[in-house]
Structures are given as structure tokens and as C-alpha cells.
C-alpha positions as YAML, in Angstrom:
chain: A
units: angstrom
residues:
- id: 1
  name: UNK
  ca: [0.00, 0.00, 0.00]
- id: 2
  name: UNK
  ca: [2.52, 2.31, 1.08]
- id: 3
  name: UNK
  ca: [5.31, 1.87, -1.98]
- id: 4
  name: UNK
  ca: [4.92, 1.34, -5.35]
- id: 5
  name: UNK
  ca: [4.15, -1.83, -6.83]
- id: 6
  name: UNK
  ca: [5.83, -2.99, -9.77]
- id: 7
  name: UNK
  ca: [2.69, -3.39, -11.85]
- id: 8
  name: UNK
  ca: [3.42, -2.26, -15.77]
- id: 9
  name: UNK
  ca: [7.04, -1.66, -14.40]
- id: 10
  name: UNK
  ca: [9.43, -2.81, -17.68]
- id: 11
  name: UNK
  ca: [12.39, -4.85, -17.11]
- id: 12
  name: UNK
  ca: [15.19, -5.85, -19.37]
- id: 13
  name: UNK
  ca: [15.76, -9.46, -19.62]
- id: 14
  name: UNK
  ca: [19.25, -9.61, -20.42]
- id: 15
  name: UNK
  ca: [18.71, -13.80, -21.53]
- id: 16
  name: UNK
  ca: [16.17, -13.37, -24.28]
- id: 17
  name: UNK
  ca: [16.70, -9.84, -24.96]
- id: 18
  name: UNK
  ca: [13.61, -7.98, -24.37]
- id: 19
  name: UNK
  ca: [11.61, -6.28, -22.14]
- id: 20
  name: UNK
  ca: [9.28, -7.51, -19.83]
- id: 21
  name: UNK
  ca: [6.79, -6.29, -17.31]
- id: 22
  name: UNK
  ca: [5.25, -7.24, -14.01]
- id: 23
  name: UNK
  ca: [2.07, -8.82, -14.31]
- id: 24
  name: UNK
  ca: [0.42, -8.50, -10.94]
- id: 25
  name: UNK
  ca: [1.80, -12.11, -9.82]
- id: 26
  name: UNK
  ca: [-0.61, -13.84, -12.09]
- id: 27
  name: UNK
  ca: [-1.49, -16.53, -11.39]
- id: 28
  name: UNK
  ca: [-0.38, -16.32, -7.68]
- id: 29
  name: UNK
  ca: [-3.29, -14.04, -6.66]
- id: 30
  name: UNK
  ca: [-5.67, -16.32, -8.46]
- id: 31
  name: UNK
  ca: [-5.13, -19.49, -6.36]
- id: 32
  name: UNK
  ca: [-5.45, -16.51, -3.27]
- id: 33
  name: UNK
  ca: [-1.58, -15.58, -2.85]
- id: 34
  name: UNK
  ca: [0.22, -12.66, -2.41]
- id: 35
  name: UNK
  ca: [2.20, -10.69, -4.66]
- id: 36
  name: UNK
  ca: [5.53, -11.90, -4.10]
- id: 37
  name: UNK
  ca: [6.98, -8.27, -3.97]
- id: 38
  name: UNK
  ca: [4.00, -7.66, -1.24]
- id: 39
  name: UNK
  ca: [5.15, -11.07, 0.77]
- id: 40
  name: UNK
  ca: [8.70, -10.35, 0.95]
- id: 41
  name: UNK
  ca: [8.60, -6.82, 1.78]
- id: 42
  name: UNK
  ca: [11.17, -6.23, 4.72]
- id: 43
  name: UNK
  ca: [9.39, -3.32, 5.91]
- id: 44
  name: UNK
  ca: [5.82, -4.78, 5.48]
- id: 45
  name: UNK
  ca: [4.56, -1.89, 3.57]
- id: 46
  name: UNK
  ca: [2.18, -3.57, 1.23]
- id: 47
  name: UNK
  ca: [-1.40, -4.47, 1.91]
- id: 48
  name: UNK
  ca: [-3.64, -6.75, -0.64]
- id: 49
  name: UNK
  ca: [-7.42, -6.64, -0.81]
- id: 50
  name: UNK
  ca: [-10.25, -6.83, -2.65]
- id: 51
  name: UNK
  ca: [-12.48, -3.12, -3.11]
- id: 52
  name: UNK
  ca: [-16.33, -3.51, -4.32]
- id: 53
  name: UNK
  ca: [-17.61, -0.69, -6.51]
- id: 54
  name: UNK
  ca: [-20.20, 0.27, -8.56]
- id: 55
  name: UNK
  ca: [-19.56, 0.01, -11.93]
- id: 56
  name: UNK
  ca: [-22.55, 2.24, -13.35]
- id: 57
  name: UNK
  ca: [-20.48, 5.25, -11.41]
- id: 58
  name: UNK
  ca: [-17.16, 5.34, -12.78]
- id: 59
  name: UNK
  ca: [-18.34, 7.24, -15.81]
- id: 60
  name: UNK
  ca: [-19.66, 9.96, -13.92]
- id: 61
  name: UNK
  ca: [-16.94, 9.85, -10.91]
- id: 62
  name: UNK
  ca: [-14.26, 10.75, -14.10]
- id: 63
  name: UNK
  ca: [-16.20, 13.26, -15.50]
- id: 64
  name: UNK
  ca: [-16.12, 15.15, -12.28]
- id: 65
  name: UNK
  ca: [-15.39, 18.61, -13.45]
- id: 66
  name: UNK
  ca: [-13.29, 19.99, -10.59]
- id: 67
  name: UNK
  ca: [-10.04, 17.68, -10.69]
- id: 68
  name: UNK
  ca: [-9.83, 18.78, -6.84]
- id: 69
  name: UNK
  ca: [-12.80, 17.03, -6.17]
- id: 70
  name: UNK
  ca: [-11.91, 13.44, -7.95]
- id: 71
  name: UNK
  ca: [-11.09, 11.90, -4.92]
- id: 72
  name: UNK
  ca: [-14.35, 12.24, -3.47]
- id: 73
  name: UNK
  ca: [-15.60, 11.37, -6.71]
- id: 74
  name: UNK
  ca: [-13.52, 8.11, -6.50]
- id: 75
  name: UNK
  ca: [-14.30, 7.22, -2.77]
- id: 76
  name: UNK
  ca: [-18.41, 7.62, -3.99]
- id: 77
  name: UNK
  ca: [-17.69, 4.81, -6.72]
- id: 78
  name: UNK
  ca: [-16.57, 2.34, -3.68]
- id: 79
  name: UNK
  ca: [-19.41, 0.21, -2.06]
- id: 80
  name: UNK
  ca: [-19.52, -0.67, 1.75]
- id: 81
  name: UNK
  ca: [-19.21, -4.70, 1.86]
- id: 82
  name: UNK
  ca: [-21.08, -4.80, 5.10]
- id: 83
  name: UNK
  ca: [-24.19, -2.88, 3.90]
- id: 84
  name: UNK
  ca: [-26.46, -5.66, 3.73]
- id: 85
  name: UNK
  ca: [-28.01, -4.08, 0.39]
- id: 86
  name: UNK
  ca: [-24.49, -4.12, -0.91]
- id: 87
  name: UNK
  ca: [-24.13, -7.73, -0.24]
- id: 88
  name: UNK
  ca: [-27.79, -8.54, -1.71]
- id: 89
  name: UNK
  ca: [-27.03, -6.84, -4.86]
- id: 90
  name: UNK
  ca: [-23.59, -8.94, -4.91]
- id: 91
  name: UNK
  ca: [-25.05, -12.03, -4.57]
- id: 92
  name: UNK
  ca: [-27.83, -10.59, -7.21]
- id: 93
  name: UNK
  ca: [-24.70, -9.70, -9.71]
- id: 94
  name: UNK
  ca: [-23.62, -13.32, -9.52]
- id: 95
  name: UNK
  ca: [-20.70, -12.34, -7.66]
- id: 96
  name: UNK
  ca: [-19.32, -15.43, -5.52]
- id: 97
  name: UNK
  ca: [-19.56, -15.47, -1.38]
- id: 98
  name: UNK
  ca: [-15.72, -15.61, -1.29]
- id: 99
  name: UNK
  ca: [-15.12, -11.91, -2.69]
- id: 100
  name: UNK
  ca: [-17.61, -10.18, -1.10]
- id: 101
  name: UNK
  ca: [-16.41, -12.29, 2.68]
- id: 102
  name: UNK
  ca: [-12.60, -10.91, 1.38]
- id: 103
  name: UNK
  ca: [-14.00, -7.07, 0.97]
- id: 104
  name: UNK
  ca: [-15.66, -7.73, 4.36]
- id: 105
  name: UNK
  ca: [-11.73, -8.39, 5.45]
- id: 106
  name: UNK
  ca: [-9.90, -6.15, 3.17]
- id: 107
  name: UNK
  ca: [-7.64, -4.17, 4.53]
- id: 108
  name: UNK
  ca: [-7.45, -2.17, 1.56]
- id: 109
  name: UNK
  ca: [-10.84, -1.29, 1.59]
- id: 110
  name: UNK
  ca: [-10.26, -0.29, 5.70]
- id: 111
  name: UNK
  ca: [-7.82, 2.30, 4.86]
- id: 112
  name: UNK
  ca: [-9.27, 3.88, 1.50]
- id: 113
  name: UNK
  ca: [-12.78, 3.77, 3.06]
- id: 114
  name: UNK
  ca: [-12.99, 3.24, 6.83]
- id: 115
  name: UNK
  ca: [-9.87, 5.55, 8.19]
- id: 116
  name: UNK
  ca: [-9.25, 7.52, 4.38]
- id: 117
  name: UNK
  ca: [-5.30, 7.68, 5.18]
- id: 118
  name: UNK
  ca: [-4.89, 5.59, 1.72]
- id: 119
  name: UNK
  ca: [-5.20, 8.19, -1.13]
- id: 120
  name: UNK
  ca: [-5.33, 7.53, -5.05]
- id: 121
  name: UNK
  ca: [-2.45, 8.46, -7.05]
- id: 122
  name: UNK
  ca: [-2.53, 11.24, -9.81]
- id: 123
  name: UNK
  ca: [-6.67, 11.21, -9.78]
- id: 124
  name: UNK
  ca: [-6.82, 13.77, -12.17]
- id: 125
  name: UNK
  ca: [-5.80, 10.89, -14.41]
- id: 126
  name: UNK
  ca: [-9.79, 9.87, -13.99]
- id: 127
  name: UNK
  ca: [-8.86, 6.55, -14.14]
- id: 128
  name: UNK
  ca: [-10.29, 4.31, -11.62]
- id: 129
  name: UNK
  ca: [-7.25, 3.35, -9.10]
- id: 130
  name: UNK
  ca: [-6.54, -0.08, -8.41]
- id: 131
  name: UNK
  ca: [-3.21, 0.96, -5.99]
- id: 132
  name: UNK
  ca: [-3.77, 3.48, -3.35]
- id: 133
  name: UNK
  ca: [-0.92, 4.99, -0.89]
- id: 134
  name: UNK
  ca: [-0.53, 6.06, 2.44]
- id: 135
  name: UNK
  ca: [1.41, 9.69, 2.58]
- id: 136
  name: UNK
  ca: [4.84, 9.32, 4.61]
- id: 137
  name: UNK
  ca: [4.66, 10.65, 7.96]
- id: 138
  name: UNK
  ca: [7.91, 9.61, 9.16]
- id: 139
  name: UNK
  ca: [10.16, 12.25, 8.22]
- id: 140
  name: UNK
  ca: [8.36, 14.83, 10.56]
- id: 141
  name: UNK
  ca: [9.28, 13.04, 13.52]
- id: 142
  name: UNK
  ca: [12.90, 12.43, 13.14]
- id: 143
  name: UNK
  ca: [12.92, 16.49, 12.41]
- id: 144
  name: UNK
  ca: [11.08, 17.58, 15.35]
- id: 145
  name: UNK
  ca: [13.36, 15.07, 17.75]
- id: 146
  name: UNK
  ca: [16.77, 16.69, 16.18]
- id: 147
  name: UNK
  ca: [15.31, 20.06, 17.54]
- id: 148
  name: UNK
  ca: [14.62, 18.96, 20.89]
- id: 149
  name: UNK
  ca: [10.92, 18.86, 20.55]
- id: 150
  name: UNK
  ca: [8.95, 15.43, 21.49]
- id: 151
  name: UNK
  ca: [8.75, 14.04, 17.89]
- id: 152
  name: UNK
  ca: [5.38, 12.08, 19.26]
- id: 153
  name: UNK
  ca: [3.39, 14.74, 20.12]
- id: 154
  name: UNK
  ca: [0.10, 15.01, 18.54]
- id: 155
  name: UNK
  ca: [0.48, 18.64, 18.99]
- id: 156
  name: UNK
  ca: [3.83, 19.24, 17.81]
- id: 157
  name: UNK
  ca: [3.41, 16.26, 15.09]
- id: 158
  name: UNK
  ca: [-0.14, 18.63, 13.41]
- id: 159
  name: UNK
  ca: [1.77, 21.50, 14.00]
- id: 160
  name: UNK
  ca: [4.19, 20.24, 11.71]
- id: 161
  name: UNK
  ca: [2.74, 18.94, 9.44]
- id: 162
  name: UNK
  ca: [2.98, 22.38, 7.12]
- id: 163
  name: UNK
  ca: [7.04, 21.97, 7.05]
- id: 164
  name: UNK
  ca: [7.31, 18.37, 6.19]
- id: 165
  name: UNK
  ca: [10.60, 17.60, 4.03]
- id: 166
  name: UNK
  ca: [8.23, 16.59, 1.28]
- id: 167
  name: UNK
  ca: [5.92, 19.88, 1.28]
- id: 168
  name: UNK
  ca: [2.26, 19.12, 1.73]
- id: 169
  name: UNK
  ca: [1.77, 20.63, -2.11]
- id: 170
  name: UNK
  ca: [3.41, 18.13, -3.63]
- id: 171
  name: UNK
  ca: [2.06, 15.49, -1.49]
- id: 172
  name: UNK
  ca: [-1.28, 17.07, -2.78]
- id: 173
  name: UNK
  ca: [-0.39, 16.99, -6.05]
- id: 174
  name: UNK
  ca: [0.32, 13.26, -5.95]
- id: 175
  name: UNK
  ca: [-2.30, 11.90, -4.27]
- id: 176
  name: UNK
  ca: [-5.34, 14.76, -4.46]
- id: 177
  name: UNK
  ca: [-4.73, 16.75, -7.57]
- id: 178
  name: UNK
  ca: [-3.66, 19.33, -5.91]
- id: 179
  name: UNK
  ca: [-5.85, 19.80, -2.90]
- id: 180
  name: UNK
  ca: [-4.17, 19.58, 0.34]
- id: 181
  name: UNK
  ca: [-7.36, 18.52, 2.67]
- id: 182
  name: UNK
  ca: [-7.40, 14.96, 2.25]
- id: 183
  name: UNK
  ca: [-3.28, 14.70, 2.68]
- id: 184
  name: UNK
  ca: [-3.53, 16.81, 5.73]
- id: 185
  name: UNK
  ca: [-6.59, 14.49, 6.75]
- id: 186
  name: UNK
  ca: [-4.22, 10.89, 6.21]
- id: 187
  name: UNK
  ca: [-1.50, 12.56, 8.05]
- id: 188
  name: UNK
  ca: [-3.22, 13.89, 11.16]
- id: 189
  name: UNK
  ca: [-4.44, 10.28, 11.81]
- id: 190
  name: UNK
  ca: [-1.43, 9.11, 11.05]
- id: 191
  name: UNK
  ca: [0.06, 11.59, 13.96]
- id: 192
  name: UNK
  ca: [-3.09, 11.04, 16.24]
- id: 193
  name: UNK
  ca: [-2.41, 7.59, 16.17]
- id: 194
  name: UNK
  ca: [1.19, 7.83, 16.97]
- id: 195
  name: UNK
  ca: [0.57, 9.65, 20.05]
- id: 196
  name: UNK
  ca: [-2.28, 8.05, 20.95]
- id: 197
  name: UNK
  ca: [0.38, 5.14, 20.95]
- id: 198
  name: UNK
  ca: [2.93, 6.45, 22.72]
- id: 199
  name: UNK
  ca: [0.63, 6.99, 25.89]
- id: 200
  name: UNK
  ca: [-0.34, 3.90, 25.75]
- id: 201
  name: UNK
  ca: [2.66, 2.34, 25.68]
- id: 202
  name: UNK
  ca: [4.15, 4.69, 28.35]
- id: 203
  name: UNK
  ca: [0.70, 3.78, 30.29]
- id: 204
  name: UNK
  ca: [-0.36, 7.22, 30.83]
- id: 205
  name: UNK
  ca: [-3.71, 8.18, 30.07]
- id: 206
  name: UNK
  ca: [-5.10, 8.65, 26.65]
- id: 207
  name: UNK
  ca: [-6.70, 11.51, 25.70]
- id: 208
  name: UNK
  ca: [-9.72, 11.24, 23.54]
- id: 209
  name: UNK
  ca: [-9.71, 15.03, 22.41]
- id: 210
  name: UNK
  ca: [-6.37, 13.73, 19.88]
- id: 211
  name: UNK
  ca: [-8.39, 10.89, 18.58]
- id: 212
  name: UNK
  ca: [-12.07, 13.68, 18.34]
- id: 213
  name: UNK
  ca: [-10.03, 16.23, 16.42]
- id: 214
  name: UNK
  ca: [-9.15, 14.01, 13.56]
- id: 215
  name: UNK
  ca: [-12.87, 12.43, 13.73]
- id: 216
  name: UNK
  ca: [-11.89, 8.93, 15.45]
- id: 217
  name: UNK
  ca: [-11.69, 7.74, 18.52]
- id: 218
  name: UNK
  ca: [-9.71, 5.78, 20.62]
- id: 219
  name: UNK
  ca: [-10.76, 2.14, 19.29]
- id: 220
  name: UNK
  ca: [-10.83, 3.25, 15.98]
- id: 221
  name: UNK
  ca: [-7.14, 4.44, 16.34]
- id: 222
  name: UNK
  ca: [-5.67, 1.39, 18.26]
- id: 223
  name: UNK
  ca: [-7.57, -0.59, 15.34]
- id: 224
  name: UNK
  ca: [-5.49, 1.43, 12.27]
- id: 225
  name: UNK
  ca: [-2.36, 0.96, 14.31]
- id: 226
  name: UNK
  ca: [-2.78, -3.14, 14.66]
- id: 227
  name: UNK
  ca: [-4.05, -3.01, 10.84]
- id: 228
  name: UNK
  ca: [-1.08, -0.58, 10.06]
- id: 229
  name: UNK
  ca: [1.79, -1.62, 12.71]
- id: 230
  name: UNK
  ca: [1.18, -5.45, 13.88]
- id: 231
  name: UNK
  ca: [-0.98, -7.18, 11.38]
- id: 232
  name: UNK
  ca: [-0.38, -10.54, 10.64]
- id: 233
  name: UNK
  ca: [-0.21, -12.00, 7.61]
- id: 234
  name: UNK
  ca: [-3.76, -13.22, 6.22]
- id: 235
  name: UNK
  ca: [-4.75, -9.83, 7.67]
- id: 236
  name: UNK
  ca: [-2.38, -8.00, 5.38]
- id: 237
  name: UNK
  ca: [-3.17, -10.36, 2.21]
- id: 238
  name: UNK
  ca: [-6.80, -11.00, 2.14]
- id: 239
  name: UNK
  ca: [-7.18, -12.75, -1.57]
- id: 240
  name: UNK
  ca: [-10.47, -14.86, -2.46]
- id: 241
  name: UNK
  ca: [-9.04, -17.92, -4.17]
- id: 242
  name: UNK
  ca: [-10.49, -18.94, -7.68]
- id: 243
  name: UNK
  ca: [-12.94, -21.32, -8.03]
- id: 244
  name: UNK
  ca: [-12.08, -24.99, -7.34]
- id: 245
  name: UNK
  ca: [-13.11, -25.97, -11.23]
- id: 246
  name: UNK
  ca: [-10.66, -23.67, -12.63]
- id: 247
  name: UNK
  ca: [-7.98, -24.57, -10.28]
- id: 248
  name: UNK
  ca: [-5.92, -26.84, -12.68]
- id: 249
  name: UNK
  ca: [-5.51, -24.59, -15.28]
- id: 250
  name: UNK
  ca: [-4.09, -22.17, -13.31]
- id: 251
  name: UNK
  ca: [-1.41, -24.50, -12.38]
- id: 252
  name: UNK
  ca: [2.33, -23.16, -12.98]
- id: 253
  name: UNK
  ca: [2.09, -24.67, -16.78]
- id: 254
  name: UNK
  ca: [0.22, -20.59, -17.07]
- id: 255
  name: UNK
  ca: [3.98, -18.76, -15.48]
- id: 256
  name: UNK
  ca: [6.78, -18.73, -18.33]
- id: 257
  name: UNK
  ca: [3.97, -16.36, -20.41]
- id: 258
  name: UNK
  ca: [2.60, -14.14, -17.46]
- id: 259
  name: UNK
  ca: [4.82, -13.83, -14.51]
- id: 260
  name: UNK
  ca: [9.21, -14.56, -15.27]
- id: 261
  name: UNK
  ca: [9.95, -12.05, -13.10]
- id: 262
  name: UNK
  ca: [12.35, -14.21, -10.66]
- id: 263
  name: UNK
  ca: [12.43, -18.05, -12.63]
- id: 264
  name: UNK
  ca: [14.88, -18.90, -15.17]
- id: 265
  name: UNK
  ca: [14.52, -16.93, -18.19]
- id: 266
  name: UNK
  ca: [13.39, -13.76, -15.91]
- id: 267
  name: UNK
  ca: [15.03, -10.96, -14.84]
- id: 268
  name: UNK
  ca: [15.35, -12.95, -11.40]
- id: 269
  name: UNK
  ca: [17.98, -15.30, -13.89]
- id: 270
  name: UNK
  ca: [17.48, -17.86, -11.80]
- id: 271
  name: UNK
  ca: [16.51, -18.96, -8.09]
- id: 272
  name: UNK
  ca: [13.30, -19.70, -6.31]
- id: 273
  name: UNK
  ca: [10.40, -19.07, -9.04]
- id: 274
  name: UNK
  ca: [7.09, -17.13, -8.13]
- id: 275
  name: UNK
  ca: [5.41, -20.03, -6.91]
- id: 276
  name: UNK
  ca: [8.13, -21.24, -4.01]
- id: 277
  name: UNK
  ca: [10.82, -23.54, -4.19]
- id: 278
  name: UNK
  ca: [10.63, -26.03, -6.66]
- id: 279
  name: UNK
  ca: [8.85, -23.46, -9.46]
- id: 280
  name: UNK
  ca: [10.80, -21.09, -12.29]
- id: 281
  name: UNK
  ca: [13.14, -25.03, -12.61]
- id: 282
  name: UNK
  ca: [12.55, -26.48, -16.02]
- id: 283
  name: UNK
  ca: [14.24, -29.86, -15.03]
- id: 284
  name: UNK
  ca: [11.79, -30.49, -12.51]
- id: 285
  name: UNK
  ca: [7.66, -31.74, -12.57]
- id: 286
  name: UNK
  ca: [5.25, -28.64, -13.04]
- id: 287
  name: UNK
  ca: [4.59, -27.06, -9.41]
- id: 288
  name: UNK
  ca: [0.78, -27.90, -8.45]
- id: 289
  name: UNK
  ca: [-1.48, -26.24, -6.62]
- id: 290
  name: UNK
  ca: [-1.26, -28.30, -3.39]
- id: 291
  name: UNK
  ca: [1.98, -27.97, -2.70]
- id: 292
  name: UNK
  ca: [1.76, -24.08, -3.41]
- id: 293
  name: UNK
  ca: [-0.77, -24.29, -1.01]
- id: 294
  name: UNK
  ca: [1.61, -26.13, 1.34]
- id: 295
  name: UNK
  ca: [4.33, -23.65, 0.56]
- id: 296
  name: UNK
  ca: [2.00, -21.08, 2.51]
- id: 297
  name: UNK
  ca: [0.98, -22.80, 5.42]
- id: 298
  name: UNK
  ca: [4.72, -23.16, 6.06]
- id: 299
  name: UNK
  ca: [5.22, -19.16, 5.85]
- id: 300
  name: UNK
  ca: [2.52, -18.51, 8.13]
- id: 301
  name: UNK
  ca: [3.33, -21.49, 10.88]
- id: 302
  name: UNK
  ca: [4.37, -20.54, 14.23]
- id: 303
  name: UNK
  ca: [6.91, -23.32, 14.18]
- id: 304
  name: UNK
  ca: [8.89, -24.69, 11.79]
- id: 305
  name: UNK
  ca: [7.87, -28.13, 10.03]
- id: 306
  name: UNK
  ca: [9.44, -31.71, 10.47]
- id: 307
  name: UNK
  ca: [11.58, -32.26, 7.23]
- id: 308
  name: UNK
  ca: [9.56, -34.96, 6.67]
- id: 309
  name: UNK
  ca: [6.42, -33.04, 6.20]
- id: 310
  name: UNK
  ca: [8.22, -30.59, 4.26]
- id: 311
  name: UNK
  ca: [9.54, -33.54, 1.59]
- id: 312
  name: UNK
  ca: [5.67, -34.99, 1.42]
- id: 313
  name: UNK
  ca: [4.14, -31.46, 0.62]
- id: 314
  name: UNK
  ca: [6.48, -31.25, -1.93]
- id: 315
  name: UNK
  ca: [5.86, -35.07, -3.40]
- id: 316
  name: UNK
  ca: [9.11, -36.17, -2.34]
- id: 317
  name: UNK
  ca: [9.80, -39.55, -1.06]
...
């Protein structure tokens, strides 16, 4: 959520001499993985997640005539997964139980929607976005503690907030087409919640006035920080998986043509391929599902696996 992903990004691949371009991990996110740029991000920066909206309103939402109010526009197109009229029309639409259960979940869809700190990039574009970011607070606090002010705050972090290192303009510009409000907005919960934090942490007493003046309050900010600071992983990557009938054909046989990013042939030139250890390998059996599958529940154990389970997920004897 917070960086760019590497969707459309064009890389050289030096073994077959041409260009090549990221492909949104397909089919990884269709058997209800993660990116692998999202799952092996040190900093844990990137959230997956599924966003309803109404189709019948994008036309309209881009020809908003005021570019400043496009974001608004934008949000208006999104639909609330737990409005049971929502889920009625869904299920109406055809749409299967497993999407609209991962928008219920999404944490993309609690950040653009529920606490608005994820913003759209260039919406003057009028494209509907498909990758929204979260507008770096950090800097601001390092700053204030080199000047011998409490870089945590809430009142010295909004105060701030106008002499970031990366100006609120151009923030605005990136994320709001120009208008400032809804970056200001993202950042003051951003600093709410970090100070809200801190007193928690340093068991004094919270204040509810920090989490009232950015129109929270205290639950709702201890719930962005777990979502934001300590999620764990199927909260960060909430993917509905395909349906069982098209499982096979979306078995690694689909990769060398849609995703080489990090398998022989790839820009990667080698290594672990995009669907775990024994993918992206042409002397080896095609990679199914189950032990991609496998691959996952290993990643997201609490304890490591006997070797011996390891070798039978993998169809080794």
C-alpha cells in the first residue's frame, strides 16, 4: 500500500533480450496468494485486498469537473461490503460469497474507506485506481526530535505537518490533484495515532480530544495501528481464491507467459520461481497447486515443520 508496486514496471531481460513487465503475480493471486513483492517486503509496507464498486459510477466519478474534487468522486464509486443491500445486490450480480467475505476483510478497503489515510495516485488521471498509498509521515518526527521537541506529540506532530521535508503541495499533487485537505486528513491520523500510541505504551492516560479532532476515537485508532503496525499476515493479504473448477488450469504450466519475473529466463535469472521452491526449474515436474498451497501454510506457521512433512508437501519420497 505504502510503496509502489511494480505493476506495468518494464524490465530488461538480459537472456532473451527484451523487455518484460510485471504482471500482478498472475497466477499467484488467483489461487489466493500474495504478490511476491508484497510477501517479501522487509518493511511490510504492502497491503492486498479486494475493493467492491459500482460500476454504473465510474463514468460519472471521471467526469467530475473539478479535478480537486476526484477523490471524493472516486471514494463515492466504492461500495460498503457490510451494507447488507451491498451484499444482496452482490449475490444478485452473480458475484461469488468468497469476494464479497474478502472485501468484508480487506484491509485495503479499511484504509481507502474506513480511516481515508490511503489516497489515489494522480486522480486527475480519472482513471479508476486499483493501488492506493498512504502519505509518509515519518520524516516529521525524526525532524522535530533533532530540535529537541517530542517528535510524538500530537500537537507538535499537526503542527508540523505544514514543514514536512516533502511539502504538503506536492504530497497534494500526488495523491489529491492538488488539494491539500485529504493529505492533511491521512496525516493527522497518522500523527493522532502515533501519540495516541505512545501513551499507551508509556501507560499514561489517553486523551480522547487527539483521537475527536481528527474524527476517530480511541478504538478506531488502536484498530489502524494493529491493521497498520502489527498485522499478521492473512490480515495483510486478504485474496479470495479462484474457483475450485478452474484450479488446474491455473497450475504453474500458465507462469513462463505471465509472470518470469524471478524463474529462469526472468530478470530474477534464476533462483526460487514465483510459486516457491521447486517453481521457475525447467528440469523439474510442473509445481501444483497443493503444494503451493503447502508452501503457505509453512510461511505462516508458528513453528517450523518436520523435514519430513516438508519432503511430502512437496511429493518427495
Amino acid at each position: 500500500m505504502r510503496h509502489r508496486l511494480p505493476v506495468q514496471k518494464i524490465y530488461f531481460n538480459h537472456r532473451t533480450g527484451k523487455a518484460e513487465k510485471c504482471t500482478f503475480c498472475y497466477p499467484r493471486t488467483e489461487v489466493g496468494l500474495p504478490t511476491v513483492c508484497s510477501e517479501t517486503c522487509v518493511g511490510r509496507l504492502r497491503y492486498l485486498g479486494v475493493l467492491l464498486y459500482d460500476a454504473d459510477r465510474v463514468a460519472a466519478a471521471a467526469a467530475t469537473e473539478e479535478e480537486t474534487g476526484l477523490y471524493e468522486a472516486q471514494l463515492g464509486v466504492l461500495l460498503d461490503p457490510e451494507d447488507p443491500g451491498v451484499r444482496r445486490e452482490a449475490e444478485a450480480a452473480g458475484i461469488p460469497h468468497d469476494w464479497v467475505r474478502a472485501a468484508r476483510r480487506s484491509p485495503v478497503h479499511a484504509l481507502v474507506s474506513r480511516y481515508k489515510v490511503a489516497l489515489p495516485l494522480h486522480p486527475e488521471y480519472r482513471t479508476m485506481p486499483m493501488v492506493w498509498y498512504i502519505p509518509p509521515l515519518s520524516p516529521v518526527v525524526e525532524a522535530l526530535t533533532e530540535t529537541g521537541f517530542d517528535g510524538e506529540d500530537a500537537g507538535n506532530l499537526f503542527g508540523a505537518i505544514d514543514t514536512l521535508r516533502i511539502p504538503l503541495e506536492y504530497l497534494a499533487e500526488q495523491f489529491a490533484a492538488g488539494d491539500t485537505g485529504p493529505v492533511r486528513a491521512s496525516l493527522e491520523k497518522l500523527a493522532a495515532m502515533r501519540s495516541h500510541m505512545r501513551a499507551v505504551n508509556l501507560g499514561e492516560p489517553p486523551d480522547p480530544a487527539v483521537a475527536a479532532s481528527v474524527g476517530m476515537d480511541l478504538a478506531g485508532l488502536e484498530a489502524m495501528y494493529r491493521l497498520l503496525a502489527v498485522a499478521k499476515y492473512e490480515d495483510r493479504y486478504v485474496i479470495p481464491t479462484a474457483a475450485v473448477g478452474d484450479a488446474r488450469r491455473l497450475e504453474e504450466s500458465a507462469v513462463p507467459d505471465s509472470c518470469s519475473l524471478d524463474q529462469a529466463g526472468g530478470p530474477g535469472m534464476g533462483g526460487e520461481g514465483a510459486f516457491g521452491q521447486d517453481s521457475g526449474r525447467t528440469e523439474l515436474p510442473l509445481v501444483s497447486l497443493e503444494t503451493f498451497h503447502a508452501l503457505r501454510a509453512r510461511q505462516t506457521a508458528d513453528e517450523q515443520p518436520h523435514v519430513a512433512d516438508v519432503a511430502d508437501s512437496r511429493g518427495e519420497k
